[in-house]
Short mmCIF file of C-alpha atoms and ligand atoms in Angstrom, two decimals:
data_model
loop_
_atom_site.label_atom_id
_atom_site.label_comp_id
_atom_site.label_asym_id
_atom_site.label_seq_id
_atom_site.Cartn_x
_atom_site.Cartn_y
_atom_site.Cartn_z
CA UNK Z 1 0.00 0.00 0.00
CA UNK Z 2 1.57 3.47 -0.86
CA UNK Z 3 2.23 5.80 2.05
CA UNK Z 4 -0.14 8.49 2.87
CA UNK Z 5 0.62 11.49 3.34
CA UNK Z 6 -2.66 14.36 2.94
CA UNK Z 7 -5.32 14.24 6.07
CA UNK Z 8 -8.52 15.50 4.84
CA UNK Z 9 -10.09 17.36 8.42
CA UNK Z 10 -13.68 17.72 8.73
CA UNK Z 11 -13.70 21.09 10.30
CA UNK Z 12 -11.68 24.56 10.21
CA UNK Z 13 -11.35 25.57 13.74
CA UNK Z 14 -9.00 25.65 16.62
CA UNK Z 15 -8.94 21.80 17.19
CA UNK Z 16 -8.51 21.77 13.14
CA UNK Z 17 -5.43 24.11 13.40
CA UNK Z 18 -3.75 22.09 16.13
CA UNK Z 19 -4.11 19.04 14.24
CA UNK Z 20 -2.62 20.75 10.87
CA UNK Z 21 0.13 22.21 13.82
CA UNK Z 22 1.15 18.86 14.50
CA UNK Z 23 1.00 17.28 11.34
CA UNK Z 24 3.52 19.68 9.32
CA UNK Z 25 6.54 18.61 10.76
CA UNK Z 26 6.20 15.52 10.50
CA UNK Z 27 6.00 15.78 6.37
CA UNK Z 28 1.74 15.47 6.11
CA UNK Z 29 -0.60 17.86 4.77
CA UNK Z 30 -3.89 18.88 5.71
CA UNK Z 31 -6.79 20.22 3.95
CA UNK Z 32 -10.14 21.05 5.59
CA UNK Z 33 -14.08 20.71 5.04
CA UNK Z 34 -15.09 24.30 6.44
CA UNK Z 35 -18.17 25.33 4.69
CA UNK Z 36 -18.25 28.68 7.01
CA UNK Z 37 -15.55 29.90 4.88
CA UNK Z 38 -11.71 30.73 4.17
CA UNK Z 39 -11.51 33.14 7.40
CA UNK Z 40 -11.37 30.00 9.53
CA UNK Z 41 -8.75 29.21 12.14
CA UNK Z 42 -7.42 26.63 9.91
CA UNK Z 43 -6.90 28.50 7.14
CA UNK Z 44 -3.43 29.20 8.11
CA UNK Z 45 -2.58 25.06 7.08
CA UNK Z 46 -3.97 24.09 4.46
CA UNK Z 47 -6.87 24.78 1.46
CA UNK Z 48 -10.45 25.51 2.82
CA UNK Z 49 -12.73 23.34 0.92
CA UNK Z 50 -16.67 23.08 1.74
CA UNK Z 51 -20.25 24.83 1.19
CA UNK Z 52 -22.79 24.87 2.96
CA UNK Z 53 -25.17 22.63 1.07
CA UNK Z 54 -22.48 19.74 0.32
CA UNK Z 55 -22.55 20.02 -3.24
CA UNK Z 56 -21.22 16.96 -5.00
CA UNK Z 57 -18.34 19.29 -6.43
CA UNK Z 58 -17.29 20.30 -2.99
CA UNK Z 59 -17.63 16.77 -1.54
CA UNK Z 60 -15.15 15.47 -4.52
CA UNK Z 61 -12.83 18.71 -3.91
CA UNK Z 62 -12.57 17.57 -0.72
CA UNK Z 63 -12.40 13.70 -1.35
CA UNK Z 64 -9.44 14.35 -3.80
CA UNK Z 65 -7.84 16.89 -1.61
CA UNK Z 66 -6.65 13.64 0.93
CA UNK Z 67 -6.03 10.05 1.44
CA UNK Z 68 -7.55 9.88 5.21
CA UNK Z 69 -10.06 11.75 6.48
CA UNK Z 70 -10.82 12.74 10.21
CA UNK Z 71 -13.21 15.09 12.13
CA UNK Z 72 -12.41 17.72 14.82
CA UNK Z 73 -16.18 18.09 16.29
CA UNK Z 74 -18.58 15.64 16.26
CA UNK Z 75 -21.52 17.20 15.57
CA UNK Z 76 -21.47 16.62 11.84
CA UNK Z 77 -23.78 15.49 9.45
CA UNK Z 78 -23.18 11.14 9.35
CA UNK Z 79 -24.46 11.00 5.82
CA UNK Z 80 -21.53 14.00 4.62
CA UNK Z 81 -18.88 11.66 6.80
CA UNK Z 82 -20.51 8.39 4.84
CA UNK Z 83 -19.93 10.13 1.61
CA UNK Z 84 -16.29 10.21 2.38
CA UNK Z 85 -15.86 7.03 3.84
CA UNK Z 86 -17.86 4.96 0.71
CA UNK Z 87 -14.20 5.84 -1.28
CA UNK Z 88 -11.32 6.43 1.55
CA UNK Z 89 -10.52 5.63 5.13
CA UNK Z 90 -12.37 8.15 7.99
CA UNK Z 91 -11.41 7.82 11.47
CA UNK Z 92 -12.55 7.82 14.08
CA UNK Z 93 -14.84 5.45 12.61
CA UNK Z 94 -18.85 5.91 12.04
CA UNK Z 95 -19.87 4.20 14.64
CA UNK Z 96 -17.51 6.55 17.48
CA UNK Z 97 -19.18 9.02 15.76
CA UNK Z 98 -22.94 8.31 15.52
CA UNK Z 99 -22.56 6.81 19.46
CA UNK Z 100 -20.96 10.29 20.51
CA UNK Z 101 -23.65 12.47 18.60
CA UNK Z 102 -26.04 11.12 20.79
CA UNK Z 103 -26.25 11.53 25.06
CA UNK Z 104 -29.07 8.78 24.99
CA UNK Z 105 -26.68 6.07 23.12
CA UNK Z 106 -23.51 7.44 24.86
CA UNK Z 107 -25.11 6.80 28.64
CA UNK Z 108 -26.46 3.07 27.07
CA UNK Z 109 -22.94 2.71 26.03
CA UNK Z 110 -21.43 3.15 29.95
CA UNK Z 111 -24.13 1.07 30.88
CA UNK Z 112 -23.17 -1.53 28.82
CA UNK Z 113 -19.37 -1.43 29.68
CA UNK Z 114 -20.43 -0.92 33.79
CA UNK Z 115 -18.70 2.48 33.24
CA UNK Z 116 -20.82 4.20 36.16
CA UNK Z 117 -22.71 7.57 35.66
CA UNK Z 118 -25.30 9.49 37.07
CA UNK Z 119 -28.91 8.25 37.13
CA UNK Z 120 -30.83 8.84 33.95
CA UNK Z 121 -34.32 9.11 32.51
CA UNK Z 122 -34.92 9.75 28.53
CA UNK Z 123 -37.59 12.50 28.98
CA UNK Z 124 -40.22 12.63 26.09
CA UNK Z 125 -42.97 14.72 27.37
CA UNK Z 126 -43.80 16.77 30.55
CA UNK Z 127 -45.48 14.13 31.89
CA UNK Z 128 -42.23 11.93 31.93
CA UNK Z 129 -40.16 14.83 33.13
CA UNK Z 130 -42.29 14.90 36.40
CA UNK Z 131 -41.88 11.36 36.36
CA UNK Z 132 -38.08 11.39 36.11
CA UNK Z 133 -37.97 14.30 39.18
CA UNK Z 134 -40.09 12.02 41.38
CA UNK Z 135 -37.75 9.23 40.40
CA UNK Z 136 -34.04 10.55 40.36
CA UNK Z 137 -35.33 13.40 42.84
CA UNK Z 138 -33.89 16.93 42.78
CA UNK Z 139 -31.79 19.12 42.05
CA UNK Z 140 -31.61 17.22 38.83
CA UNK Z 141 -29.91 18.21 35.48
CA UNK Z 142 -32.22 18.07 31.98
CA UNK Z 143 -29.75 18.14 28.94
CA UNK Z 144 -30.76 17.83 25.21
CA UNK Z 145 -29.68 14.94 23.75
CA UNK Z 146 -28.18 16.07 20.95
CA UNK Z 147 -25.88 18.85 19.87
CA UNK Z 148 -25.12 20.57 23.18
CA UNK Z 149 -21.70 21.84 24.41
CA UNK Z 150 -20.15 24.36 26.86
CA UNK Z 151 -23.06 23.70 28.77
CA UNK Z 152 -25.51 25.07 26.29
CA UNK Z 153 -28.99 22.50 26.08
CA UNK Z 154 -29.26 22.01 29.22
CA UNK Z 155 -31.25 23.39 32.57
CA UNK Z 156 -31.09 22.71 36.03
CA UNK Z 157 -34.07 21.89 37.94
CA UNK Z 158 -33.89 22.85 41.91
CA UNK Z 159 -37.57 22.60 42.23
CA UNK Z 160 -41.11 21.12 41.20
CA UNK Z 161 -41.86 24.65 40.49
CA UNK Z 162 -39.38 24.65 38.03
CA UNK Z 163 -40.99 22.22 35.65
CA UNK Z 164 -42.67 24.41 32.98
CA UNK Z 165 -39.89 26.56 32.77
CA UNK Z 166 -37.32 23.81 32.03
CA UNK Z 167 -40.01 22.27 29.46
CA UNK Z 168 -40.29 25.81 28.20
CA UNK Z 169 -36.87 25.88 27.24
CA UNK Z 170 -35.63 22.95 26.21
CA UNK Z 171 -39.02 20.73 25.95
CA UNK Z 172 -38.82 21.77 21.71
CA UNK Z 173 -35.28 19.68 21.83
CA UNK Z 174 -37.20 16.42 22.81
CA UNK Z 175 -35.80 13.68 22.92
CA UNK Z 176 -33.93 14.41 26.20
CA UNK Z 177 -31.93 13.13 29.05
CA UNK Z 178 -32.45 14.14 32.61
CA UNK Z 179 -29.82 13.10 35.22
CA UNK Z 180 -29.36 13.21 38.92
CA UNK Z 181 -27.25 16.07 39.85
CA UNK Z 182 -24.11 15.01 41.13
CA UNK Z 183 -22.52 17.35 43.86
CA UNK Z 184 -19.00 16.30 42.27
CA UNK Z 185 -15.73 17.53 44.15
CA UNK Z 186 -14.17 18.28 40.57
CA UNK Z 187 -13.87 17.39 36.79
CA UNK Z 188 -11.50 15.39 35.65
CA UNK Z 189 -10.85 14.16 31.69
CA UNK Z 190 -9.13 10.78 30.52
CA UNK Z 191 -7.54 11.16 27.05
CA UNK Z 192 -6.50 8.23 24.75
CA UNK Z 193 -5.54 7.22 21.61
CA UNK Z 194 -5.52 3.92 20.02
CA UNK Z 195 -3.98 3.13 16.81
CA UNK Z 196 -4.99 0.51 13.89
CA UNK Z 197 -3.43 -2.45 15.06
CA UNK Z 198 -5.54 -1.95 18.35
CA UNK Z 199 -2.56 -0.56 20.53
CA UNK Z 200 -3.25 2.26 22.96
CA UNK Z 201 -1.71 4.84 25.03
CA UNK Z 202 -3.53 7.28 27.77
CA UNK Z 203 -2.35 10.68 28.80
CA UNK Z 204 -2.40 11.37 33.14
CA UNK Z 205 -5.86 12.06 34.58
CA UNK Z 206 -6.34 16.23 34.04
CA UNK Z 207 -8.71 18.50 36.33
CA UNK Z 208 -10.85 20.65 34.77
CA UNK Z 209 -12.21 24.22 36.39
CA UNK Z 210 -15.38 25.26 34.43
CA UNK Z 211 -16.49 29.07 34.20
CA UNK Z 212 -20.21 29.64 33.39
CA UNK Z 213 -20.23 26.13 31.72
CA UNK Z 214 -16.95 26.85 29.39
CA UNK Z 215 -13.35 25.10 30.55
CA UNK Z 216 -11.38 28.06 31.91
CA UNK Z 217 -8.19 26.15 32.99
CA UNK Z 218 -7.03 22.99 33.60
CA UNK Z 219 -4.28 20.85 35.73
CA UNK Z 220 -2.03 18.06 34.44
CA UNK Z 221 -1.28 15.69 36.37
CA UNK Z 222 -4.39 16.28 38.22
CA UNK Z 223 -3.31 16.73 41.67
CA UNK Z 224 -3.69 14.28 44.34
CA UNK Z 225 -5.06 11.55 42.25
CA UNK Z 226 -4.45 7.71 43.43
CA UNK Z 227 -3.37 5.34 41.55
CA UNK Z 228 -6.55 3.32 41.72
CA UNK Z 229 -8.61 6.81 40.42
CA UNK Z 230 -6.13 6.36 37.66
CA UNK Z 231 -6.26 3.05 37.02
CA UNK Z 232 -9.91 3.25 36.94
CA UNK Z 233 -9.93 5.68 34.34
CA UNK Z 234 -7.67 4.03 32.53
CA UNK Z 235 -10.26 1.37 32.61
CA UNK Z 236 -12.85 2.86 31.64
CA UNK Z 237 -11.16 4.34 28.80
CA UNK Z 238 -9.88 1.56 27.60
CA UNK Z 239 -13.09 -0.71 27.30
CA UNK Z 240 -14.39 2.18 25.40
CA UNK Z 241 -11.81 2.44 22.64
CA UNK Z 242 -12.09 -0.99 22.15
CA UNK Z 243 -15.58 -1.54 22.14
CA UNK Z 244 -15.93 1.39 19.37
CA UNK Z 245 -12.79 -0.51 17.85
CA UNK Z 246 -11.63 3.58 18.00
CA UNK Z 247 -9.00 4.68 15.60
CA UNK Z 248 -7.38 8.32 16.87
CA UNK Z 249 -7.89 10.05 20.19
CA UNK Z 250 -10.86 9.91 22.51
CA UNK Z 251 -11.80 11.43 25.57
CA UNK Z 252 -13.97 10.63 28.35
CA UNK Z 253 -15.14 13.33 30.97
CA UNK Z 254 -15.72 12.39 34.39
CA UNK Z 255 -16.71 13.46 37.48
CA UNK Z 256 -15.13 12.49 40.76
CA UNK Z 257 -17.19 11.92 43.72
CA UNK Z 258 -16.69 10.29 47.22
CA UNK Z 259 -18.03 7.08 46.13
CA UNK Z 260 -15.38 7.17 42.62
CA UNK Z 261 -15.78 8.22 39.18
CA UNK Z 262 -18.44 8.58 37.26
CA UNK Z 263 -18.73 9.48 33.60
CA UNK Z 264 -20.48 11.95 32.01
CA UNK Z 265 -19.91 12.14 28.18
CA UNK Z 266 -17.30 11.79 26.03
CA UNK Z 267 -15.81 13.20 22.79
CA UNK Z 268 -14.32 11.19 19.51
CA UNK Z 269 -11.44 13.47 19.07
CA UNK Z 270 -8.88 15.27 20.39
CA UNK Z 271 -10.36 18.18 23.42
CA UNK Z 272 -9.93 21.33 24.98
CA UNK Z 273 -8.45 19.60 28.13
CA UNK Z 274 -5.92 18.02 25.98
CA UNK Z 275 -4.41 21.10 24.53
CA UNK Z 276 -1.72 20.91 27.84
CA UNK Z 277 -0.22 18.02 25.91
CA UNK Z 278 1.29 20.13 22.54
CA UNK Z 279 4.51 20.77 25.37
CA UNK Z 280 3.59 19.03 28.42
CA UNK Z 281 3.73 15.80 26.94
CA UNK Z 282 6.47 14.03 25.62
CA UNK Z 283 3.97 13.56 22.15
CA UNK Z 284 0.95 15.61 22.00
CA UNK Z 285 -2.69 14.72 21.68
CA UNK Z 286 -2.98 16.51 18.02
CA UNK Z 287 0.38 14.45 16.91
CA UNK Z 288 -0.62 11.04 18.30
CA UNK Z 289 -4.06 11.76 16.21
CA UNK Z 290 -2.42 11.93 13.21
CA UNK Z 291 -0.07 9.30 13.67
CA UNK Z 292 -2.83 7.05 14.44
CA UNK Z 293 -5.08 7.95 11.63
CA UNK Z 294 -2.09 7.73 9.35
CA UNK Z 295 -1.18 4.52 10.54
CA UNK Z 296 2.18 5.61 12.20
CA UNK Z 297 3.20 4.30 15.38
CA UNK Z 298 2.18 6.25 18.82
CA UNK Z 299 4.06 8.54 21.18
CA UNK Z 300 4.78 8.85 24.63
CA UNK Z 301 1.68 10.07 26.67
CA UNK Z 302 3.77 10.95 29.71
CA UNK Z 303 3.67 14.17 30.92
CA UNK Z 304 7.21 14.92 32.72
CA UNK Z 305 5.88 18.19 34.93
CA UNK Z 306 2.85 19.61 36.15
CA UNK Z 307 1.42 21.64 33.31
CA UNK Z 308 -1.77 24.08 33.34
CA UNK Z 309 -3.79 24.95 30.18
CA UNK Z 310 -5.23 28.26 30.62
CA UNK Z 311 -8.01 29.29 27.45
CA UNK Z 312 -8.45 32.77 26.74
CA UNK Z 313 -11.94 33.35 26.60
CA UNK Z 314 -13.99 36.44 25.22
CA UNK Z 315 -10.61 39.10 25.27
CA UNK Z 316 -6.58 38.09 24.24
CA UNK Z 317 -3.90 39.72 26.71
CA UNK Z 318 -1.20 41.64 25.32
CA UNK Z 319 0.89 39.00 24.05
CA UNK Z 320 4.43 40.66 25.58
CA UNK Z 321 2.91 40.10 29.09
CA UNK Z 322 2.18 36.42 28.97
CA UNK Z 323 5.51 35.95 27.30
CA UNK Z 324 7.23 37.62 30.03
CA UNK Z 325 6.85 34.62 32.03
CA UNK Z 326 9.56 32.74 32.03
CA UNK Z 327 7.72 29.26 30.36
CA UNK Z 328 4.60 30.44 29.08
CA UNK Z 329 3.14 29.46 26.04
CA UNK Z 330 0.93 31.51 24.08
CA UNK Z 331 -1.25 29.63 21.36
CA UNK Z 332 -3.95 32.06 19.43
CA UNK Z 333 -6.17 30.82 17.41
CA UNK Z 334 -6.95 33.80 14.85
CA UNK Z 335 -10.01 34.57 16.23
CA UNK Z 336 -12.23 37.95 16.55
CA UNK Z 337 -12.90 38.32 19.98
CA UNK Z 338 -16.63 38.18 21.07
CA UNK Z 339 -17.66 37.48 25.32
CA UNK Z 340 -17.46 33.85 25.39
CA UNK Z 341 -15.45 32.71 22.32
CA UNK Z 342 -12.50 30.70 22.91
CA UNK Z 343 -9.62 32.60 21.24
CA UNK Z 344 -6.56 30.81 22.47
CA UNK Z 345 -4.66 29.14 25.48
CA UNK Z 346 -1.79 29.50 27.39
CA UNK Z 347 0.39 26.37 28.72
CA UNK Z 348 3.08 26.03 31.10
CA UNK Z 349 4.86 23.84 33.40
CA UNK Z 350 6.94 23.72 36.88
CA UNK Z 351 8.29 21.19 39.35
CA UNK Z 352 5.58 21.01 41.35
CA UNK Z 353 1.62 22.11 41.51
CA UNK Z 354 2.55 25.04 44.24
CA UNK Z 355 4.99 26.29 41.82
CA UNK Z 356 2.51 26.25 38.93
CA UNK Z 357 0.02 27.75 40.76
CA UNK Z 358 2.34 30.43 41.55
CA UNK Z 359 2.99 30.77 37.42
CA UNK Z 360 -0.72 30.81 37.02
CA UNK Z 361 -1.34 33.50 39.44
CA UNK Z 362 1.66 35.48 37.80
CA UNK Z 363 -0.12 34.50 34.17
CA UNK Z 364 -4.15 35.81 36.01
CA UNK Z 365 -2.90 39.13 36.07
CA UNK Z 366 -2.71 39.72 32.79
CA UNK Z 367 -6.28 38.47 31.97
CA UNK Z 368 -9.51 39.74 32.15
CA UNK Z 369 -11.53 38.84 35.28
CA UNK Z 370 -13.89 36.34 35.44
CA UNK Z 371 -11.14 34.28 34.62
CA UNK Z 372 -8.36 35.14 37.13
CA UNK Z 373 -11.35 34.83 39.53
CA UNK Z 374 -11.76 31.10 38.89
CA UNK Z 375 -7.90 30.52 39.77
CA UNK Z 376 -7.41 29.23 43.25
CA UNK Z 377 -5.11 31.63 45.44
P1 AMP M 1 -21.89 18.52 29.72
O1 AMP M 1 -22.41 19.30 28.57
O2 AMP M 1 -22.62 17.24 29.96
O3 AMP M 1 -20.40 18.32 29.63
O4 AMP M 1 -22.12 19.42 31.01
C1 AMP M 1 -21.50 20.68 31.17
C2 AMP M 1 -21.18 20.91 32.62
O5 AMP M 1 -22.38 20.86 33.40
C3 AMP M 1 -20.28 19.83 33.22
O6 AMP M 1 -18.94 20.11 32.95
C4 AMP M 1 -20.65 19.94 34.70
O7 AMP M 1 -19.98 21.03 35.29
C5 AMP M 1 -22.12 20.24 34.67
N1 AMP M 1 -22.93 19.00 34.75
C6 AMP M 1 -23.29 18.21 33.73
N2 AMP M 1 -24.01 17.16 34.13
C7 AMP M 1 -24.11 17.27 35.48
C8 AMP M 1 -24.72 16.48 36.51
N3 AMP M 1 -25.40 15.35 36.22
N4 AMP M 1 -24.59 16.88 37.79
C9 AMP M 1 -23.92 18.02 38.10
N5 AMP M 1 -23.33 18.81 37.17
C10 AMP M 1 -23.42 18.45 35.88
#
């Protein structure tokens, strides 16, 4: 079989740009299937390729453009991916994909591996929405099954008088899921990859602090984590990649609670609280992506000092000022601010957590508030 060397990406953004990032040097080329457009993150890699109605011409653009294909969100439409995958390899494969478009399918699939989660209902109606509060009780969390992230599609009820006004706002989104609210003690995500002969490799446990539902920063190693927290994850992780038979990275959010982990969803692809990895780890989650969707052979997933991912959300500090500490790494995405968008993300590492907090508090200074807030004195 002749070597292959173009990666067709489904998707122009951030996680798109990365990937392109860590392709380059290792001789590959990228092209993307953006149908917002040329102004994309992306752009900066490779040729934009897309519209917005999938027209056969821009499906074959893009189906000559590369010999493997991959996605960087999955919230695409299947039957585009199928039209891909009829002629040339796509991974993650279909079915990662289809499972992980779906919360209802997802939470049947950590049944089915004993991966523990919160208590669910699928919620239909009103009717089975009061049902599901007098069964899982309250506070509990109603989330749409499909298409939701940074917390969007979803509503917390604290009380029974908060019925209607949950149904009012997401009851249109039916089919959905409501869960138990779990009062976790923090977020952690378990990142893998697994490559086409079925071998794997998993990145340390990572804590995540959320802002107003987005990830504002994130800890690697996560502190104080046992080895049989880790080991569990690991667990978990694995039995999904090989259950999906997964090709590429994949990562599996969890909560930690005092009676263990629990999952709560998980992504086909490489993920915001991965992005520590490009230098904390000794091969990065956007390189080991590629490698395994171009049939190369993994790298290390150690990660050899404490490193923190900070994103820069809504404003971008003046660039000189993060740089000015000694180890920080600046990564902008090319991006017009707006309040919420994620426009980029600092890194860095130390010999120890206290010392990296010390970095991070040096690093809050520089950025807008609601953000240094979050950061733990
Ligand atoms: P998700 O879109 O499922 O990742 O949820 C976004 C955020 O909402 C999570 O990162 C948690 O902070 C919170 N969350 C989601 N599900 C639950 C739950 N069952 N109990 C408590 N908090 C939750």
């Amino acid at each position: 079989m002749s070597p292959r060397h173009h990666l067709g990406v489904f998707g122009g953004g951030q996680l798109g740009r990365m990937l392109g990032l860590a392709a380059a040097p290792l001789g590959l080329s990228c092209s993307f299937y953006e149908p917002s457009g040329a102004e994309c993150p992306a752009a900066l890699l490779g040729p934009i390729l897309g519209d917005q109605k999938h027209s056969p011409e821009a499906v074959h653009a893009f189906l000559d453009s590369a010999d493997v294909f991959t996605y960087e969100f999955e919230n695409i439409d299947v039957g585009l991916v199928e039209r891909i995958a009829r002629h040339k390899p796509v991974y993650p494969g279909l079915e990662s994909l289809r499972l992980t478009q779906n919360r209802l399918y997802e939470k049947s699939l950590f049944a089915e591996l004993s991966i523990p989660t919160a208590t669910w209902l699928a919620v239909n109606s009103l009717a089975e929405l009061k049902t599901a509060t007098s069964a899982l009780g309250l506070p509990l969390v109603l989330k749409t099954t499909t298409q939701g992230y940074d917390g969007k599609g979803q509503f917390i009820l604290r009380s029974t008088g908060d019925l209607m006004d949950a149904w009012q706002h997401l009851g249109t989104s039916s089919p959905l899921i409501a869960e138990q609210f779990i009062a976790f003690r923090r977020e952690m995500s378990i990142i893998a990859v697994r490559d086409q002969q079925g071998n794997t490799a998993t990145y340390p446990l990572t804590e995540n602090i959320h802002l107003k539902g987005i990830l504002s920063h994130s800890l690697t190693p996560a502190p104080e984590v046992t080895l049989s927290t880790q080991q569990t994850a690991n667990r978990y992780i694995d039995s999904l990649l090989t259950r999906l038979n997964h090709v590429g990275v994949l990562t599996l959010e969890l909560f930690e609670t005092d009676n263990g982990l629990l999952a709560n969803e998980m992504a086909p692809r490489v993920h915001n609280s991965g992005h520590w990895s490009i230098e904390g780890a000794l091969c990065s989650q956007f390189e080991n992506h590629v490698r395994a969707v171009l049939g190369l052979p993994l790298g290390a997933t150690s990660c050899p000092r404490p490193t923190a991912m900070i994103n820069l959300i809504g404003q971008i500090p003046e660039r000189a000022d993060i740089l000015s500490i000694p180890g920080a790494h600046l990564h902008l995405y090319g991006k017009s601010p707006r309040p919420g968008r994620k426009l980029g993300h600092i890194t860095l590492s130390a010999d120890s957590h206290a010392e990296l907090n010390q970095l991070m508090l040096d690093i809050a200074r520089h950025l807008p508030n609601p953000m240094a807030l979050s950061l733990r004195p």
